[in-house]
């Protein structure tokens, strides 16, 4: 550190604290970090060094004294709608709908780990332990899973609660989401239920906590990002952000489709019957809890270092992201003896892998136009090997990111591939900047159709507003329309481009007037391929309404939301007639989505297109099979749903509709029932009491509609 005076130190400390808090917020709350972990750790180290050198500036609320927080600074337990009240202040790659969850105090603080990037410091960690402890000790070496921390409580063998780290002292209660992660058992496995545990197995304590990481394997991450790009949402930067964004999803149903996994690595509780950490984790595994298969006991720091070196290479072939190795003293009595600092245990540390990074020249920047008109800058690089692949292109995300990096064409840029699949440019090597290097010029006009671009402040993205006739957007809409989860028409991007270039398709209904004769005139078409294509178009007329709604490509409305809206409204006409208030009554719909729906239906060309597609025979209503009206028991009744149930809220709402009832979002004088599950919103309960609205439980609701949820197949209604 350069020598600086007291005044500069005070200024620098103030600056670093602010910066670190900002990055903590970007990382934990928005799930959209703008610097790498490595850069963050460098800032933190600098602050630590300054605070050590100038103790008079020490402060209990310095970021060096507490862990980052994923809480959003509101302690109401009402679930907040996305986008209507600032809850979705997240930019960039976070999920727009950020939910509110009840905040619950941690029984034991949830701390972070000290970390190092050098083997030398690992030896120092060992030397500190050896100084404090006289008896022999061993280590548990484990992979550092790059996900989001979770704390599970089991009572009497059942999952009681799942909390995020939060600010370390209290976390968000995400139980309703966590129950949708298949790896996490809701009921533990006993050797032989009801009898004393079999010999050699440890009985399950009455109550214990087990902490670990929820993470998204690379495969699931790639799939999710593909889907997000398809619906015009910004992709997640890396699997960690995707995992923590998913954990805060408002719609627990959607969790199931995200392919999250979990690994548990730290057990806590009163009077647990274990002498070592490894014993505790082995017992957890025997109860059916997911633990890492890659951990290893080490008898010395040399064995620890051998493990670190082995996994520095081996981790690259793992199907999930790791960002280091965690080393823990194995003996629990010695852990207690070593204790904690304000932020982390003295008995454990993390060795972090430096993200692999290469330096390569930036050749040019392309600007790609997506189906929703979003313009994404993409860097073309001098091809360079990185982590086993040749990197030629890297995303620059948006104009803000380009300005932040201050990149110039011809610059040598650092390219990194940490947990990310898409490589990213992290910095510029200024010492190598050519004298004549020029800043790339972010276009003012659409590179495809020349229309002046507009900036969407919310997403920090530029858009081409010419959705009517911008060729890239039109082709993008067709590509989305024909995709498997939409109309499932046998064609690919190249076919769409060919049909577009031949002037045969401009609007979605044009697809249905194509003839074999027209196709056979085009290059590469034969009778058989034309027949198959036309047959798949014909079949698409039977595609059910929820998928047709997805195919229309309304901004922010993806597969899951389309299915939910289709179930809620029953038909496109009912949806088109909905007011903003009607839309906002739906739990999962916030201001951004409601406006996107209203804007879409307000456009005359969309109305015309719907009529043409209707005449062609596409499904614009839920079929009888899909709606399955079960009874009229709730005809005329208005039901508000709040809290958690044994089934998802969507299923509850579908049941209300299936029995003739109407679901609304808020309690008013015209509400017939407030259907209150576990942790129902206190505001709603108070209002119901005040207005004399009958509050019914899940059980009472089933009695009312004469329904047994256990005998109803899960997917009858969907
Ligand atoms: S032990 C008292 N073990 O890394 C600390 N943490 O940077 C107990 N992590 O907060 C944590 N893999 O979220 C532990 N095998 C592992 C881990 C692990 C990932 C995360 C965890 C922790 C963070 C620290």
mmCIF file of N, CA and C and ligand atoms in Angstrom, residues 111-113 142-145 149 165 212-213 265-266 326 328 340 345 347, ligand 1:
data_model
loop_
_atom_site.group_PDB
_atom_site.id
_atom_site.type_symbol
_atom_site.label_atom_id
_atom_site.label_comp_id
_atom_site.label_asym_id
_atom_site.label_seq_id
_atom_site.Cartn_x
_atom_site.Cartn_y
_atom_site.Cartn_z
ATOM 1 N N UNK A 111 -22.330 -16.792 9.429
ATOM 2 C CA UNK A 111 -21.132 -16.012 9.141
ATOM 3 C C UNK A 111 -20.562 -16.347 7.779
ATOM 4 N N UNK A 112 -19.554 -15.590 7.450
ATOM 5 C CA UNK A 112 -18.867 -15.827 6.179
ATOM 6 C C UNK A 112 -17.545 -16.526 6.501
ATOM 7 N N UNK A 113 -16.697 -16.667 5.527
ATOM 8 C CA UNK A 113 -15.394 -17.307 5.756
ATOM 9 C C UNK A 113 -14.289 -16.334 5.392
ATOM 10 N N UNK A 142 -12.985 -29.362 1.524
ATOM 11 C CA UNK A 142 -14.244 -29.444 0.770
ATOM 12 C C UNK A 142 -14.229 -28.478 -0.399
ATOM 13 N N UNK A 143 -15.023 -28.792 -1.395
ATOM 14 C CA UNK A 143 -15.180 -27.835 -2.494
ATOM 15 C C UNK A 143 -15.977 -26.649 -1.979
ATOM 16 N N UNK A 144 -15.660 -25.486 -2.501
ATOM 17 C CA UNK A 144 -16.456 -24.303 -2.182
ATOM 18 C C UNK A 144 -17.472 -24.144 -3.312
ATOM 19 N N UNK A 145 -18.696 -24.530 -3.023
ATOM 20 C CA UNK A 145 -19.749 -24.492 -4.044
ATOM 21 C C UNK A 145 -20.148 -23.044 -4.282
ATOM 22 N N UNK A 149 -26.160 -19.283 -0.017
ATOM 23 C CA UNK A 149 -26.211 -20.033 1.242
ATOM 24 C C UNK A 149 -27.649 -20.236 1.713
ATOM 25 N N UNK A 165 -29.168 -16.444 4.038
ATOM 26 C CA UNK A 165 -28.228 -15.851 4.972
ATOM 27 C C UNK A 165 -28.732 -14.485 5.477
ATOM 28 N N UNK A 212 -25.947 -25.026 3.998
ATOM 29 C CA UNK A 212 -25.303 -25.445 2.762
ATOM 30 C C UNK A 212 -25.528 -24.430 1.672
ATOM 31 N N UNK A 213 -25.465 -24.916 0.470
ATOM 32 C CA UNK A 213 -25.492 -24.033 -0.686
ATOM 33 C C UNK A 213 -26.548 -24.532 -1.667
ATOM 34 N N UNK A 265 -23.302 -28.661 4.219
ATOM 35 C CA UNK A 265 -21.929 -28.832 4.698
ATOM 36 C C UNK A 265 -21.668 -28.364 6.116
ATOM 37 N N UNK A 266 -22.696 -28.024 6.879
ATOM 38 C CA UNK A 266 -22.413 -27.522 8.225
ATOM 39 C C UNK A 266 -23.625 -27.773 9.111
ATOM 40 N N UNK A 326 -12.800 -25.092 0.753
ATOM 41 C CA UNK A 326 -13.001 -24.684 2.145
ATOM 42 C C UNK A 326 -12.245 -25.663 3.032
ATOM 43 N N UNK A 328 -11.646 -26.841 6.971
ATOM 44 C CA UNK A 328 -12.223 -26.709 8.316
ATOM 45 C C UNK A 328 -11.479 -27.608 9.279
ATOM 46 N N UNK A 340 -14.667 -17.588 17.056
ATOM 47 C CA UNK A 340 -15.000 -16.759 15.891
ATOM 48 C C UNK A 340 -14.422 -15.358 16.002
ATOM 49 N N UNK A 345 -15.455 -17.786 11.259
ATOM 50 C CA UNK A 345 -14.854 -18.689 12.248
ATOM 51 C C UNK A 345 -13.326 -18.701 12.122
ATOM 52 N N UNK A 347 -11.749 -21.350 12.840
ATOM 53 C CA UNK A 347 -11.433 -22.757 12.572
ATOM 54 C C UNK A 347 -11.625 -23.148 11.091
HETATM 55 S S1 LIG B 1 -18.670 -23.628 5.627
HETATM 56 C C1 LIG B 1 -19.085 -20.657 9.374
HETATM 57 N N1 LIG B 1 -18.326 -25.058 3.468
HETATM 58 O O1 LIG B 1 -18.910 -19.930 1.019
HETATM 59 C C2 LIG B 1 -18.948 -20.783 7.895
HETATM 60 N N2 LIG B 1 -19.099 -22.821 3.212
HETATM 61 O O2 LIG B 1 -17.446 -17.421 1.366
HETATM 62 C C3 LIG B 1 -19.546 -22.005 7.399
HETATM 63 N N3 LIG B 1 -19.582 -22.193 0.872
HETATM 64 O O3 LIG B 1 -20.825 -18.631 3.664
HETATM 65 C C4 LIG B 1 -19.417 -22.120 5.922
HETATM 66 N N4 LIG B 1 -19.031 -24.118 -0.031
HETATM 67 O O4 LIG B 1 -22.062 -19.826 1.623
HETATM 68 C C5 LIG B 1 -18.693 -23.861 3.963
HETATM 69 N N5 LIG B 1 -18.018 -26.480 1.660
HETATM 70 C C6 LIG B 1 -18.392 -25.291 2.139
HETATM 71 C C7 LIG B 1 -18.833 -24.236 1.300
HETATM 72 C C8 LIG B 1 -19.182 -23.004 1.880
HETATM 73 C C9 LIG B 1 -19.489 -22.902 -0.271
HETATM 74 C C10 LIG B 1 -20.021 -20.781 0.925
HETATM 75 C C11 LIG B 1 -20.904 -20.455 2.100
HETATM 76 C C12 LIG B 1 -20.065 -19.508 2.911
HETATM 77 C C13 LIG B 1 -19.260 -18.853 1.840
HETATM 78 C C14 LIG B 1 -18.058 -18.143 2.380
#
